XYZ file of C-alpha atoms in Angstrom:
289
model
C 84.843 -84.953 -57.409
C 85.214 -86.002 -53.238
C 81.967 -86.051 -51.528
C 81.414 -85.621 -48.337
C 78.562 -86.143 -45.824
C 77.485 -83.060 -44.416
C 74.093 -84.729 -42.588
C 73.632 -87.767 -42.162
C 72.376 -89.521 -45.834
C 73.019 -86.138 -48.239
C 76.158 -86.546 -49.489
C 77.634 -83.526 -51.217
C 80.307 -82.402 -53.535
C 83.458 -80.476 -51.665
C 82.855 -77.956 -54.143
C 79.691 -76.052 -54.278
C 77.601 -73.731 -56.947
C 76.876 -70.327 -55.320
C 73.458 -69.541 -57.292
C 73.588 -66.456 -56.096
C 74.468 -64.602 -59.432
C 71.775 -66.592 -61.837
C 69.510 -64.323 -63.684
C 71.134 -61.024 -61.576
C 74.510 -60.785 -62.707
C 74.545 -63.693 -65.168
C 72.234 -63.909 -67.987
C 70.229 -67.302 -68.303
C 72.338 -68.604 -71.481
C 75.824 -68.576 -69.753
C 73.656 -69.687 -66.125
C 72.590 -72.619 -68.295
C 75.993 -73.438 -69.359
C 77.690 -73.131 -65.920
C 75.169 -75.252 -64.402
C 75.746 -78.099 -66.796
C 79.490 -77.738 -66.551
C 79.961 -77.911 -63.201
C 77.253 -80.954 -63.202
C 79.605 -82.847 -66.070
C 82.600 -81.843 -63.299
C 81.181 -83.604 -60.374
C 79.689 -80.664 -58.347
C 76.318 -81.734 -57.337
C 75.603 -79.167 -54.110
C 73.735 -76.302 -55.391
C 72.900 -73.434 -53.228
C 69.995 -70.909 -53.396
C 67.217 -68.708 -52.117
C 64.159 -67.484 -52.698
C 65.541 -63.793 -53.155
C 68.731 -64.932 -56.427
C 67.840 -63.675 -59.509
C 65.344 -61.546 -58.339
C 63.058 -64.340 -57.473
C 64.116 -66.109 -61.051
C 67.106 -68.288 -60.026
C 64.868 -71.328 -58.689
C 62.997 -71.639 -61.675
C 66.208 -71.534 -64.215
C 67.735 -74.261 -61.604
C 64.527 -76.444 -61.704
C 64.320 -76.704 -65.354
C 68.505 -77.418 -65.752
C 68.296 -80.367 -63.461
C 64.615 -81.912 -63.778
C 65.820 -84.796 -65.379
C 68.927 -85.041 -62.627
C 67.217 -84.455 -59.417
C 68.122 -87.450 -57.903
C 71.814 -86.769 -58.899
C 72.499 -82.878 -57.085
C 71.575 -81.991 -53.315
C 69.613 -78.512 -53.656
C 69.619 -75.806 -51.087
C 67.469 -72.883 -50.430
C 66.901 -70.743 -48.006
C 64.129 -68.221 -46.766
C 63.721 -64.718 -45.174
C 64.593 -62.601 -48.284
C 62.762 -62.286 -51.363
C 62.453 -60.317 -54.079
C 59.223 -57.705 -54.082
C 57.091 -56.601 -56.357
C 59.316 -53.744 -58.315
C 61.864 -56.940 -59.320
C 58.492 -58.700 -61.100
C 57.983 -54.665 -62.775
C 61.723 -54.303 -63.668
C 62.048 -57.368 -65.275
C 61.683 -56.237 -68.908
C 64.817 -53.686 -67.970
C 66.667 -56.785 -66.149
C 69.786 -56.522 -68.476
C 70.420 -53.418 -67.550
C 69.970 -54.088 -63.768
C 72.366 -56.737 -64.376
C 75.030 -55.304 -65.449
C 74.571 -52.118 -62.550
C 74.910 -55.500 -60.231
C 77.546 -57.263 -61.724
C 79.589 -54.222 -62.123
C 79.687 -54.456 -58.179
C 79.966 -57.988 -57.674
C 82.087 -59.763 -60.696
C 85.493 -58.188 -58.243
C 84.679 -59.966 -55.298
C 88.469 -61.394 -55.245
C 90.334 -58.139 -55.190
C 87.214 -55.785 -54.193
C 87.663 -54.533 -50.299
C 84.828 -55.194 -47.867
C 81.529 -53.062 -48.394
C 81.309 -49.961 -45.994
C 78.681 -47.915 -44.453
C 75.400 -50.019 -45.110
C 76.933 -51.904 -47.829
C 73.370 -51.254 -49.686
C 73.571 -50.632 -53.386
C 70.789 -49.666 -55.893
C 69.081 -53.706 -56.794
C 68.856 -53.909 -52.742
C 65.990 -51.691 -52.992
C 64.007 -54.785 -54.762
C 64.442 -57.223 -52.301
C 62.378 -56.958 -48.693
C 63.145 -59.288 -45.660
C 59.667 -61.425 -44.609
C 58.961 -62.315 -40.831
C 61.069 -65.217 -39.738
C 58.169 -67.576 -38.469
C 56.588 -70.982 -38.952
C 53.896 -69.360 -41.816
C 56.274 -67.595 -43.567
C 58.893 -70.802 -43.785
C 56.004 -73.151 -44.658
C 54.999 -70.733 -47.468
C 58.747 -70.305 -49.091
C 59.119 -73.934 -48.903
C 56.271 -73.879 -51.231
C 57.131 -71.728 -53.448
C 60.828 -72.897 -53.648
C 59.274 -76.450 -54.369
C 57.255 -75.149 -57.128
C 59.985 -73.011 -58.930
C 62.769 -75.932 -58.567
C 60.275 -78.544 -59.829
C 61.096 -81.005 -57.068
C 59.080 -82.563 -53.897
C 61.977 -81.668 -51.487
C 64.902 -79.945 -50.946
C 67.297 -81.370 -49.051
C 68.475 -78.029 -47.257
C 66.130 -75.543 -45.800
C 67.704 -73.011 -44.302
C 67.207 -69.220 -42.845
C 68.722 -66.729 -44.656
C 70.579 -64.415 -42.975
C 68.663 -63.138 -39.788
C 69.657 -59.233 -38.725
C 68.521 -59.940 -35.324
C 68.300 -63.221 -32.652
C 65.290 -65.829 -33.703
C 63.132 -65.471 -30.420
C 60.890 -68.351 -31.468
C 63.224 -70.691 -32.504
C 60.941 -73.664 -30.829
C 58.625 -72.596 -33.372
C 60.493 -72.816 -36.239
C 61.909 -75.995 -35.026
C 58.875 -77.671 -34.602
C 58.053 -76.566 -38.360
C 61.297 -77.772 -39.121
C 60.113 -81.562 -37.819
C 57.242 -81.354 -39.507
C 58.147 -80.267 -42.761
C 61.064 -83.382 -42.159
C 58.564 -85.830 -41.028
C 56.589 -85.194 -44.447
C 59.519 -85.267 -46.492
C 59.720 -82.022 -47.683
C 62.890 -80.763 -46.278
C 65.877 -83.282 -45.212
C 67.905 -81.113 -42.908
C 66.886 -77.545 -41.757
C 69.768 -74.882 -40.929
C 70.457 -71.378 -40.537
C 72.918 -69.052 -43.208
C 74.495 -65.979 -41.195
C 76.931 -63.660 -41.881
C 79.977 -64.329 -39.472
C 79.290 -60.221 -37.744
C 76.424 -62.047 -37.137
C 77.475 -64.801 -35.301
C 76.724 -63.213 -31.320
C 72.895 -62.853 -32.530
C 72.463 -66.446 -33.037
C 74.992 -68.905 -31.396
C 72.956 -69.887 -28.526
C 70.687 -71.942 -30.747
C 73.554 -73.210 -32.778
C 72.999 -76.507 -31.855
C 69.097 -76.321 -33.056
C 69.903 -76.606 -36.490
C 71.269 -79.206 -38.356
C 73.673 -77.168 -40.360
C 75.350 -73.812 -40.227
C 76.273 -72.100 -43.709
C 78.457 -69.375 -43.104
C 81.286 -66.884 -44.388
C 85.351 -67.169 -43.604
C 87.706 -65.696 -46.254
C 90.990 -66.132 -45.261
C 92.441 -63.540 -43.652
C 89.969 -61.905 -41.641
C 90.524 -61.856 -37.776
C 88.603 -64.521 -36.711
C 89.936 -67.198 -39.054
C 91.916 -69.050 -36.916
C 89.781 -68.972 -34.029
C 87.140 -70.246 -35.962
C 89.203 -73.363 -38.070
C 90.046 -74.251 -34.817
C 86.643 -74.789 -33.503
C 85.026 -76.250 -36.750
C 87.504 -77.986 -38.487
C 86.477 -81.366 -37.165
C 82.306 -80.608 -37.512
C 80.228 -80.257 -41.266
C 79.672 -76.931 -42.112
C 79.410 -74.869 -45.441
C 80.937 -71.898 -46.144
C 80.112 -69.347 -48.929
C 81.968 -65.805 -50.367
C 85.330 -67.267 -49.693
C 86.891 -64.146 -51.909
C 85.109 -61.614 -50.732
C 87.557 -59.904 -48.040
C 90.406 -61.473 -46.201
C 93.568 -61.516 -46.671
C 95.018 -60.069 -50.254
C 98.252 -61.502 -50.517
C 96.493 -64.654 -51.306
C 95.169 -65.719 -54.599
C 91.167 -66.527 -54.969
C 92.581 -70.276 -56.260
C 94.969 -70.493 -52.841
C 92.025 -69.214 -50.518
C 89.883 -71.748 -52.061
C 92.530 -74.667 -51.561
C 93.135 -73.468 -47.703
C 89.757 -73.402 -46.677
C 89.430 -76.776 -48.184
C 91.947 -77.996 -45.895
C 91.392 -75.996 -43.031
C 87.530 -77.001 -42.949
C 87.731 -80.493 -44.442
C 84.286 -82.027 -43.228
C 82.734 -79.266 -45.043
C 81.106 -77.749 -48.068
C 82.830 -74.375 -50.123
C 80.578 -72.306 -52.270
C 81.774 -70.659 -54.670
C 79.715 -68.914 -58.036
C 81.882 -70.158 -61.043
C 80.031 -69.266 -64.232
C 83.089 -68.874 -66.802
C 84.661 -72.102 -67.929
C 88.147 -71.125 -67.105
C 87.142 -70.495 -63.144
C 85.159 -73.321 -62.691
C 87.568 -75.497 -64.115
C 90.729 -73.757 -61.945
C 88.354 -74.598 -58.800
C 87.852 -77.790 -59.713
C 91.424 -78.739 -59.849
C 92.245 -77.931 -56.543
C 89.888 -80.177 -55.197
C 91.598 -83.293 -53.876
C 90.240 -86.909 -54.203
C 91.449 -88.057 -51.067
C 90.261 -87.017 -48.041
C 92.731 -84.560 -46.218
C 93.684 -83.713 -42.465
C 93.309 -80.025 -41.467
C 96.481 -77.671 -41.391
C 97.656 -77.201 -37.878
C 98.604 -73.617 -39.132
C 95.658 -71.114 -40.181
């Protein structure tokens, strides 16, 4: 599969594993299987957090690839995590799984959440304070789950209000670079999101964001990233729904060609699909959106 180079030296498959699912909606057999798959298919950019699987997604991750680490560019992020009912409800996990993926295996045709968008497994996650202890401290931990030294993307996950010590975090951020740990440090946000955060934009060295097709703001926004590195993730989840999930895929490829889609694939049939409508060559953004 194409790879492209989001920062400078980490090189990453066009095509991305949302982890999102492993060990919550996905059972650790099939995970297993997906994971190798998409490995055998040339996907090598693997995105998590500390808060997948109900804390358990790292670890399953860390023992697929030990032998490969060299080979994939891992991703995590910090700010949610699972709490202590997940570690209590873990002998009941099947049946929290299917509750979950009962709400999340539609995300091509399902409409966008409303009200809070909370449903019951958000009670078992809890947001930590976004500061320089708490990042240092998830680092760890993600380390030690994923069986590695370093990740290669650190990033925060999902902020519901404006970082007011960003200098702080960004002097982690050097640190944590400086000692190897971490190879590029950015910030995931939802695109409602965006007006809480886009004056520090430029204090990160990636952006991982959503943009189905469809929505209002697409255009506006392949306009003003389509030339920079940037990784997107849900592309099904709302937009436009006279598009199929394979043709949003293929036009967010092209729209955003510098950058990285994420998308979970754990059946053989979608992974494969997605796969194929990856190009080799690179490709010139679509001057229509």
């Amino acid at each position: 599969m194409r790879t492209i180079e989001l920062v400078k030296g980490i090189h990453s498959s066009v095509l991305g594993l949302g982890c999102a699912p492993i060990l919550g909606s996905v059972d650790s057999k099939k995970c297993r299987r997906a994971l190798s798959l998409a490995f055998e298919h040339g996907i090598t950019h693997y995105d998590l957090a500390r808060s997948y699987g109900f804390g358990d997604a790292e670890g399953l991750v860390g023992e697929v690839f030990r032998n490969n680490r060299d080979k994939i560019v891992l991703a995590s992020k910090f700010g949610i995590k699972a709490d202590w009912k997940a570690s209590l409800l873990r002998p009941i996990k099947p049946i929290v799984r299917a509750l979950r993926g009962s709400e999340k295996k539609q995300d091509a045709v399902l409409p966008p959440k409303q009200g809070n968008g909370k449903n019951a497994s958000d009670m078992l996650f809890k947001r930590v304070e976004i500061n320089s202890m708490e990042m240092q401290k998830s680092l760890e931990e993600s380390l030690k789950a994923l069986k590695t030294d370093y990740l290669d993307y650190f990033l925060v996950h999902e902020p519901l209000k404006s970082i007011t010590n960003i200098d702080e975090l960004s002097e982690m951020a050097m640190r944590l670079k400086a000692s190897g740990k971490i190879r590029a440090f950015g910030l995931a946000y939802m695109q409602n999101q965006k007006h809480l955060h886009e004056s520090y934009f430029d204090r990160f060295d990636i952006l991982q964001f959503n943009s189905p097709p469809g929505v209002l703001a697409y255009r506006k926004l392949a306009e003003e990233r389509s030339g920079k590195s940037d990784i997107i993730f849900s592309p099904l989840r709302g937009g436009t729904w006279e598009m199929s999930p394979g043709g949003k895929i293929e036009k967010l490829i092209r729209d955003f060609p510098k950058s990285v889609v994420l998308c979970s694939m754990f059946s053989e049939s979608h992974l494969k699909e997605n796969v194929r409508l990856v190009p080799e060559l690179p490709i010139h953004p679509s001057c229509k959106y």
